[in-house]
mmCIF file of C-alpha atoms in Angstrom:
data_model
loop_
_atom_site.group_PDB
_atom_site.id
_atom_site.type_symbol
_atom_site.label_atom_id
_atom_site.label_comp_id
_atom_site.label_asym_id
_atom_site.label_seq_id
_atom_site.Cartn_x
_atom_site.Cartn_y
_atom_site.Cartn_z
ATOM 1 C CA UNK A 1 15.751 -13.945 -18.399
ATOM 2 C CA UNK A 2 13.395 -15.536 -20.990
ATOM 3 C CA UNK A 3 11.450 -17.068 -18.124
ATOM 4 C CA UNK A 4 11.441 -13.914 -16.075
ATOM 5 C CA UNK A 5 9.919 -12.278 -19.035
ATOM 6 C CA UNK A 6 7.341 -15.237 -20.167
ATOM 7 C CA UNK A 7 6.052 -14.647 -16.315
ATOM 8 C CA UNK A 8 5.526 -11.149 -16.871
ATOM 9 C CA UNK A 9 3.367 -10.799 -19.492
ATOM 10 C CA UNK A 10 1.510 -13.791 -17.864
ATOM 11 C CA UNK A 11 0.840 -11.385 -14.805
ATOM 12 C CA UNK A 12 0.268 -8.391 -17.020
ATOM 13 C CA UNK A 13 -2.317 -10.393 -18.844
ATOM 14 C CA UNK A 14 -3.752 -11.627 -15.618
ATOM 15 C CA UNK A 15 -3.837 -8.121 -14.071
ATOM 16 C CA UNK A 16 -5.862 -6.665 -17.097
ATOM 17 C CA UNK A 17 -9.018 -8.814 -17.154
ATOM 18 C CA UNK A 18 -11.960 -6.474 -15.616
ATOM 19 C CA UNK A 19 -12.272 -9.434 -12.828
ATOM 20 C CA UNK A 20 -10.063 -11.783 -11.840
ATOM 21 C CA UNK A 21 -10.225 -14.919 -9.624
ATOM 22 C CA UNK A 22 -7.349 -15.973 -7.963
ATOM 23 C CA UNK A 23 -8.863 -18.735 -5.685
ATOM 24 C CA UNK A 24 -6.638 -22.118 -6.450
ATOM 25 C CA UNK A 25 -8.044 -25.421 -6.474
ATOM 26 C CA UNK A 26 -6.413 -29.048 -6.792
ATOM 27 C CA UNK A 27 -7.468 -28.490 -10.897
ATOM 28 C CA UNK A 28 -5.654 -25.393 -11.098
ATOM 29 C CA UNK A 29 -2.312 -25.277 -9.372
ATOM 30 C CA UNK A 30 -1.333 -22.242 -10.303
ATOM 31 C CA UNK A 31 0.929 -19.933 -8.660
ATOM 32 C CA UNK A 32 -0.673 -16.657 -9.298
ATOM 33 C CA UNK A 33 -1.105 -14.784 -5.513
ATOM 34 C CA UNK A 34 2.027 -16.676 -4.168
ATOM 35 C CA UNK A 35 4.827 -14.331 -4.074
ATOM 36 C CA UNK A 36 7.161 -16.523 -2.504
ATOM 37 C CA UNK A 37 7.846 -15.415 1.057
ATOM 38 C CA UNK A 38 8.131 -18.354 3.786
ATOM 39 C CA UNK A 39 4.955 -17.512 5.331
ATOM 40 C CA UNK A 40 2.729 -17.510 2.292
ATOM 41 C CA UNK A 41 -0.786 -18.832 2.766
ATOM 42 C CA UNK A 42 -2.830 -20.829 0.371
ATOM 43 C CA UNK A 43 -4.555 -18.605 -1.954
ATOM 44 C CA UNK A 44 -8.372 -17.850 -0.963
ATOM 45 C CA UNK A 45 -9.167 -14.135 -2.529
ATOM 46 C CA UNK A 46 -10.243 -12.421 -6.012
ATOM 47 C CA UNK A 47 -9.116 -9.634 -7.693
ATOM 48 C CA UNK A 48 -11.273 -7.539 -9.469
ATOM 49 C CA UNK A 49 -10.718 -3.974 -11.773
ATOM 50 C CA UNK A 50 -13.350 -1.226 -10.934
ATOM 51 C CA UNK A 51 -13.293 2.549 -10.512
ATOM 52 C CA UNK A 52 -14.642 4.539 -7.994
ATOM 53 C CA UNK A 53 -15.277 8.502 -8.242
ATOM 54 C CA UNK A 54 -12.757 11.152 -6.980
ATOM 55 C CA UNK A 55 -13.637 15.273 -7.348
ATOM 56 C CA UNK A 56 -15.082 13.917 -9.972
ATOM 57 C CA UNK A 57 -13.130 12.206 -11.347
ATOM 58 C CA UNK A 58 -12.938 8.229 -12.209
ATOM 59 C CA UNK A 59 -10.078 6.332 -10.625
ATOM 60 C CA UNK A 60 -9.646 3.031 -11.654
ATOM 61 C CA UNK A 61 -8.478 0.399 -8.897
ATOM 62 C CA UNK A 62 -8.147 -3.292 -8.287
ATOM 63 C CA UNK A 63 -9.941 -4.711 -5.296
ATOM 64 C CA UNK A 64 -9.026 -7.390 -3.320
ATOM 65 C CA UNK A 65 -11.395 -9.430 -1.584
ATOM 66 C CA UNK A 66 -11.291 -12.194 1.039
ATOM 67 C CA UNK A 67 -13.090 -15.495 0.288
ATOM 68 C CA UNK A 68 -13.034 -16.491 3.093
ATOM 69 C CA UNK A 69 -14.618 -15.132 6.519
ATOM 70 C CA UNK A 70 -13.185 -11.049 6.763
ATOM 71 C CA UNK A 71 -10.934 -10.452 9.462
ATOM 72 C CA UNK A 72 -12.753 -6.587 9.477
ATOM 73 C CA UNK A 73 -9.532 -4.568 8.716
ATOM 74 C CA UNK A 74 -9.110 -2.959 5.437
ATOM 75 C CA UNK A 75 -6.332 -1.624 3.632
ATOM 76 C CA UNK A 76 -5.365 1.216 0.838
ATOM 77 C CA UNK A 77 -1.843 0.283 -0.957
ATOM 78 C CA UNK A 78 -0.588 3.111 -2.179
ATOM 79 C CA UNK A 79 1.738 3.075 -5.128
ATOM 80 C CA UNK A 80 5.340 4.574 -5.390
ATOM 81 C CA UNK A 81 6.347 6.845 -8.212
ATOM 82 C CA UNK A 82 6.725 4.573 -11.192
ATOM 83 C CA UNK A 83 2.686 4.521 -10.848
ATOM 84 C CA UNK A 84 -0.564 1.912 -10.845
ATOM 85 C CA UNK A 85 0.630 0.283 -14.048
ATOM 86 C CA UNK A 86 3.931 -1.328 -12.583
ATOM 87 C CA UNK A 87 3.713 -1.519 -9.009
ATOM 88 C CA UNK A 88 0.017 -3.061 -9.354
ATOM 89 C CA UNK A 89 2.404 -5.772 -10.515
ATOM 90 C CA UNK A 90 4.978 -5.558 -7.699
ATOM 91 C CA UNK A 91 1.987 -5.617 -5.220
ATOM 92 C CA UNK A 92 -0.571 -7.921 -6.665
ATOM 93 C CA UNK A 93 0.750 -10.920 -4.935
ATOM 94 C CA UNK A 94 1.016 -9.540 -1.996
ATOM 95 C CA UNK A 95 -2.512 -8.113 -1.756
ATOM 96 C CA UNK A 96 -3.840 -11.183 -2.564
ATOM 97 C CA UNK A 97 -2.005 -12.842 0.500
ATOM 98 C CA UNK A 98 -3.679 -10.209 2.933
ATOM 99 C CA UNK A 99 -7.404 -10.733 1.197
ATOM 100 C CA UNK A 100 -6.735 -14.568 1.934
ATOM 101 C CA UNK A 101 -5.971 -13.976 5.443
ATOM 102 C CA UNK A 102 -8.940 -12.081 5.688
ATOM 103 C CA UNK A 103 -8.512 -8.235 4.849
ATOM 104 C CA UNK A 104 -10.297 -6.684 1.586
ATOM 105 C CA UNK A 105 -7.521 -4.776 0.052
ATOM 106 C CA UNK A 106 -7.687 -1.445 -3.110
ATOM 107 C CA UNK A 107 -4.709 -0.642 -4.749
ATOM 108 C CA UNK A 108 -6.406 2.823 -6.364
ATOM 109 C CA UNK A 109 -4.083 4.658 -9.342
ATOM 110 C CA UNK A 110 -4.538 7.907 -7.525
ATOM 111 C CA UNK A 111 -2.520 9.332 -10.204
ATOM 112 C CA UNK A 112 -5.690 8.920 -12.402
ATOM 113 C CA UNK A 113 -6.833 11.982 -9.784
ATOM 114 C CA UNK A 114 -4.577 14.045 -11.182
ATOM 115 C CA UNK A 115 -1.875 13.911 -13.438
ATOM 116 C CA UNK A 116 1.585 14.451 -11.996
ATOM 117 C CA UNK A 117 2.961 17.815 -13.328
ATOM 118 C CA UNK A 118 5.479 19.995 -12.921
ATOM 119 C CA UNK A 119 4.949 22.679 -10.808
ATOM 120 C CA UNK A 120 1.111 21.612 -9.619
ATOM 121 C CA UNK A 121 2.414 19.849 -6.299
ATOM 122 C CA UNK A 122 -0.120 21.348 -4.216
ATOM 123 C CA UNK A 123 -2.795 20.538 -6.367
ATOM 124 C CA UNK A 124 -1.110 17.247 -7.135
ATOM 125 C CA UNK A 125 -1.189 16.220 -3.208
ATOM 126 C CA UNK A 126 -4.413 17.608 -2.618
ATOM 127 C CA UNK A 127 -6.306 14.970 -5.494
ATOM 128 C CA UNK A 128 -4.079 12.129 -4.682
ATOM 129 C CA UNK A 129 -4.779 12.850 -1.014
ATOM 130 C CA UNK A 130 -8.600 12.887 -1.832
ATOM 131 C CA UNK A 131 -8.211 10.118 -4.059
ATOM 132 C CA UNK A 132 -6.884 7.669 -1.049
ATOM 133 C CA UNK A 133 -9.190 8.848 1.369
ATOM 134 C CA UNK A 134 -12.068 8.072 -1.456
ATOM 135 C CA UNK A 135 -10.667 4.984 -1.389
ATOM 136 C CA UNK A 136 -10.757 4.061 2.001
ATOM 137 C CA UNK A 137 -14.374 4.476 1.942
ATOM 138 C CA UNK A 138 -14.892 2.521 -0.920
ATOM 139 C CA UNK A 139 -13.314 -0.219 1.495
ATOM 140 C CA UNK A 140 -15.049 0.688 4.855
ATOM 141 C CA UNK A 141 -18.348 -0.033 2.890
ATOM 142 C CA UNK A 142 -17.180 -3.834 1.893
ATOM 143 C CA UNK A 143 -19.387 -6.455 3.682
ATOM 144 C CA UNK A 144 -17.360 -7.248 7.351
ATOM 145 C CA UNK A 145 -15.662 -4.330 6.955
ATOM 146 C CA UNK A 146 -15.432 -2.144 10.456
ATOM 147 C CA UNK A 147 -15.083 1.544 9.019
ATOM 148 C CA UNK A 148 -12.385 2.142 12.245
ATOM 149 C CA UNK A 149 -9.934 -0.330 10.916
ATOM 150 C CA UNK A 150 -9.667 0.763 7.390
ATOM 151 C CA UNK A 151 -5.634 1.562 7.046
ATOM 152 C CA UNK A 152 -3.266 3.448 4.778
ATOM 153 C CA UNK A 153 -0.234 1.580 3.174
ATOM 154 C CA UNK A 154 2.231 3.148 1.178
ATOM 155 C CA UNK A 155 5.402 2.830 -0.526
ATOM 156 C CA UNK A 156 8.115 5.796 -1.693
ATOM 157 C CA UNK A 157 5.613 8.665 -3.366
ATOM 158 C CA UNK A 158 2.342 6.757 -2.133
ATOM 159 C CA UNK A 159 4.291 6.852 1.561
ATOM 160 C CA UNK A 160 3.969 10.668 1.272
ATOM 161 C CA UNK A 161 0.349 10.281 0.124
ATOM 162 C CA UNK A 162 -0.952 8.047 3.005
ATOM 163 C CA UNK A 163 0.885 10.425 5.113
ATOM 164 C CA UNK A 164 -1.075 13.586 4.029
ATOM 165 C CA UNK A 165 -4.708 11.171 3.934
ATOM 166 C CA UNK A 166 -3.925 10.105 7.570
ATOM 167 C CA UNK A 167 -2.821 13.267 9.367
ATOM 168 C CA UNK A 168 -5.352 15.573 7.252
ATOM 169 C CA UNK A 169 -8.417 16.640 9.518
ATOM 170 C CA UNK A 170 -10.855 14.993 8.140
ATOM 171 C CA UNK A 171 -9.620 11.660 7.564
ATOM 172 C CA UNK A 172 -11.276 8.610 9.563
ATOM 173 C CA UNK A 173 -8.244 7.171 9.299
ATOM 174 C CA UNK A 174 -6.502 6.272 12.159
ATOM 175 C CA UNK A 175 -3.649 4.428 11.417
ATOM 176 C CA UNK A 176 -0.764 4.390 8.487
ATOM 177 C CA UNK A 177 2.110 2.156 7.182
ATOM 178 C CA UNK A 178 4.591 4.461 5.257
ATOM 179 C CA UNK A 179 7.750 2.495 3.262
ATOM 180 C CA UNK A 180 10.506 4.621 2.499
ATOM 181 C CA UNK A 181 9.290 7.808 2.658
ATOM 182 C CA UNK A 182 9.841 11.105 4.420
ATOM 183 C CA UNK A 183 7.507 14.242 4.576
ATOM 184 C CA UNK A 184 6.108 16.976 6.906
ATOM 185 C CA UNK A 185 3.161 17.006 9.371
ATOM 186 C CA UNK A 186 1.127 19.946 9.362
ATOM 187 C CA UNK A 187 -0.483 21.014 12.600
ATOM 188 C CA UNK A 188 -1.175 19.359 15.377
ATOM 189 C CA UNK A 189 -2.518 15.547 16.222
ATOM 190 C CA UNK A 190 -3.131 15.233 19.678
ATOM 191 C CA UNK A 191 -6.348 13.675 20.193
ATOM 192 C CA UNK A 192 -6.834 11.761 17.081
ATOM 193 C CA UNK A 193 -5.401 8.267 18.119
ATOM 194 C CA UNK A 194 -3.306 7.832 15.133
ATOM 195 C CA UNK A 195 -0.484 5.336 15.169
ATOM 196 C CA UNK A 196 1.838 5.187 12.357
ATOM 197 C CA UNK A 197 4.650 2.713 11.572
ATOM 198 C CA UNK A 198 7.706 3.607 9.112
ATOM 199 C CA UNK A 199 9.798 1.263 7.338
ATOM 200 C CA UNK A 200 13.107 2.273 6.062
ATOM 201 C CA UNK A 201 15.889 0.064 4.256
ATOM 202 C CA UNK A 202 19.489 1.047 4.775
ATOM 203 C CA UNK A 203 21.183 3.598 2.583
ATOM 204 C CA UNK A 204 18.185 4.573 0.231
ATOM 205 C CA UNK A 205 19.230 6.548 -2.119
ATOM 206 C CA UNK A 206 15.640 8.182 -2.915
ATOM 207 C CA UNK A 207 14.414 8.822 0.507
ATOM 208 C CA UNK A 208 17.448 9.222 2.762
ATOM 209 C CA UNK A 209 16.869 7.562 5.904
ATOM 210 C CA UNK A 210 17.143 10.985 7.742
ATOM 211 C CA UNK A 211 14.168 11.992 6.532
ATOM 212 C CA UNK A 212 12.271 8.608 7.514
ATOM 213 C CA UNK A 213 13.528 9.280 11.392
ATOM 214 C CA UNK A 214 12.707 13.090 11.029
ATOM 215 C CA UNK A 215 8.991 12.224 9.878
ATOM 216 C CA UNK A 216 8.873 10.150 12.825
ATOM 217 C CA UNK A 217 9.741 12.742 15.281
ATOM 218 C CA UNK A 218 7.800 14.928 14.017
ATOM 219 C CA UNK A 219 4.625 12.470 14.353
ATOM 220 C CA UNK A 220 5.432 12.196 17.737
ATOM 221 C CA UNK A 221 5.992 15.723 18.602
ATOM 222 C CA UNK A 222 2.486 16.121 16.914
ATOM 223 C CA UNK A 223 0.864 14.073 19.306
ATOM 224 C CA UNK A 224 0.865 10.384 17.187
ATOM 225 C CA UNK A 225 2.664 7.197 17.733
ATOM 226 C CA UNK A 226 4.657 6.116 15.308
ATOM 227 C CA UNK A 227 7.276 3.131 15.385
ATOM 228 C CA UNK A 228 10.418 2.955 13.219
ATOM 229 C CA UNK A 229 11.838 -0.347 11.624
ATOM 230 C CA UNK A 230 14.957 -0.431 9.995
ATOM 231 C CA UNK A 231 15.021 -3.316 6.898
ATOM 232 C CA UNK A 232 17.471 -5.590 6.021
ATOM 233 C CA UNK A 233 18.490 -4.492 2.820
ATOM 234 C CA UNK A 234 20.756 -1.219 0.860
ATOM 235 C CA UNK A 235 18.231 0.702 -1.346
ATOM 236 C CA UNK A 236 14.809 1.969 -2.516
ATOM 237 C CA UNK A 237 13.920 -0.727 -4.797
ATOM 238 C CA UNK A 238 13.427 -4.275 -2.423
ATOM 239 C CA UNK A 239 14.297 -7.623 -3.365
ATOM 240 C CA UNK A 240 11.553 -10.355 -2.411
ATOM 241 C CA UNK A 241 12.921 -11.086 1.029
ATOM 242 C CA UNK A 242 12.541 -7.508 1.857
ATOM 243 C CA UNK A 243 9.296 -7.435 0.643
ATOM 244 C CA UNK A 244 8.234 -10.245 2.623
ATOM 245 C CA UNK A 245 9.272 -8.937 5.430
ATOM 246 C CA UNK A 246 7.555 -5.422 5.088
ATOM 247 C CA UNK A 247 4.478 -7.367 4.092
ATOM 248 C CA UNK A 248 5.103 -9.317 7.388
ATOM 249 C CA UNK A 249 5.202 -6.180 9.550
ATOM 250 C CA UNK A 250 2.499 -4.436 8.023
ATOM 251 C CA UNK A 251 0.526 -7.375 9.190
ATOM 252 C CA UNK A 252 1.858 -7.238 12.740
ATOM 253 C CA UNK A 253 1.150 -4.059 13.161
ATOM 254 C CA UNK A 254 -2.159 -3.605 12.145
ATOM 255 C CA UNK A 255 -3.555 -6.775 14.060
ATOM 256 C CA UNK A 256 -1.112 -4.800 17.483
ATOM 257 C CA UNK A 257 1.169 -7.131 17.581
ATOM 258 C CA UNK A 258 4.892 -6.785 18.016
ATOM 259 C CA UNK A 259 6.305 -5.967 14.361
ATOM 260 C CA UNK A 260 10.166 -6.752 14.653
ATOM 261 C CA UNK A 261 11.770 -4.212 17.176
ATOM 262 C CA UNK A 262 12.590 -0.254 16.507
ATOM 263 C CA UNK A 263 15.321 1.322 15.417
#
């Protein structure tokens, strides 16, 4: 436990620097940007902490870049409920591993947009929804960036929020991972091209999985495609393995390859 905790406040203390590099060399073996799945490459990104402008208003954000040659694609991670602060930590790793293979990652704190509050939803989804899309072209102006293969990523709450960014009628969005979450579409989507992949574990007991196969019908009876995979694991908050293998999917799916079978 002592160890576990000595790590963390590493990280934390890592993740709070205004700019970060993460690239390793043979003088500095460390193990920041390796979160430990089997397929982990070696670490060739940089993380840095700016802030970009939402309905005016500043959101801060880390951003993710590849130091290496840019595969084009760009992604927005979303965070769940327990907000930028924390889950910047679960995800860090794991963004760096996509900006080393090539993709320039933000991880925005859309709740910076707006605070959550009870009984301001509407207005609550409507900033966080501008908030991601703000973010996305923060990312589609990144050098090797194409502006058609920026992506939305998101896990729990920030599922819900990727959902609303992709399917509103503005977005230039066109396709949308969404981890354990459920929601409505509103309107139709035929015509837009989106594609949309949901991942659900088994037995989550904060987004039933009902709800994740009911969002999915509904994208298709909108006029999207969207693919369902079913994870190895009972709950809403992963272990590593599970992680890995979302991260692995994700991956598969934007570059179209097969991501692991439906459900």
């Amino acid at each position: 436990m002592r160890r576990r905790l000595i790590a963390l406040a590493s990280l934390l203390a890592a993740l709070a620097s205004a700019s970060t590099s993460v690239a390793q060399t043979d003088a500095t073996p460390s193990r920041v940007g390796i979160p430990g799945c089997a397929d982990d490459v070696a670490v060739l990104a940089s993380r840095t902490l700016m802030s970009f402008e939402s309905r005016g208003r500043p959101v801060r954000a880390y951003l993710y870049a590849p130091r290496g040659e840019p595969n084009g694609a760009g992604l927005v991670m979303l965070h769940g409920g327990t907000g930028f602060e924390m889950n910047s930590i679960l995800f860090d790793a794991h963004a760096i591993q996509l900006a080393s293979r090539g993709y320039w990652v933000i991880l925005p704190a859309y709740f910076d947009a707006d605070a959550p509050a009870q009984g301001r939803r509407l207005v609550n989804a409507r900033a966080w929804r501008q908030a991601a899309l703000d973010a996305a072209d923060q990312l589609a102006g990144q050098p090797g960036v194409s502006p058609g293969r920026v992506a939305l990523w998101g896990y729990s709450r920030g599922a819900g929020v990727a959902l609303n960014a992709a399917t509103v009628a503005e977005s230039p969005v066109r396709s949308a991972v969404l981890v354990a979450g459920g929601g409505e579409v509103d309107g139709s989507l035929v015509g837009r091209n989106l594609s949309f992949l949901l991942m659900h574990a088994r037995r989550d007991e904060a987004v039933p999985v009902r709800a994740t196969l009911e969002l999915a019908a509904d994208l298709r009876q909108a006029g999207a495609a969207a693919e369902v995979q079913g994870l190895d694991f009972d709950g809403h908050q992963y272990d590593l393995p599970t992680w890995c293998a979302v991260m692995g999917r994700t991956r598969a799916f934007l570059e179209g390859g097969p991501s692991g079978g439906a459900s």
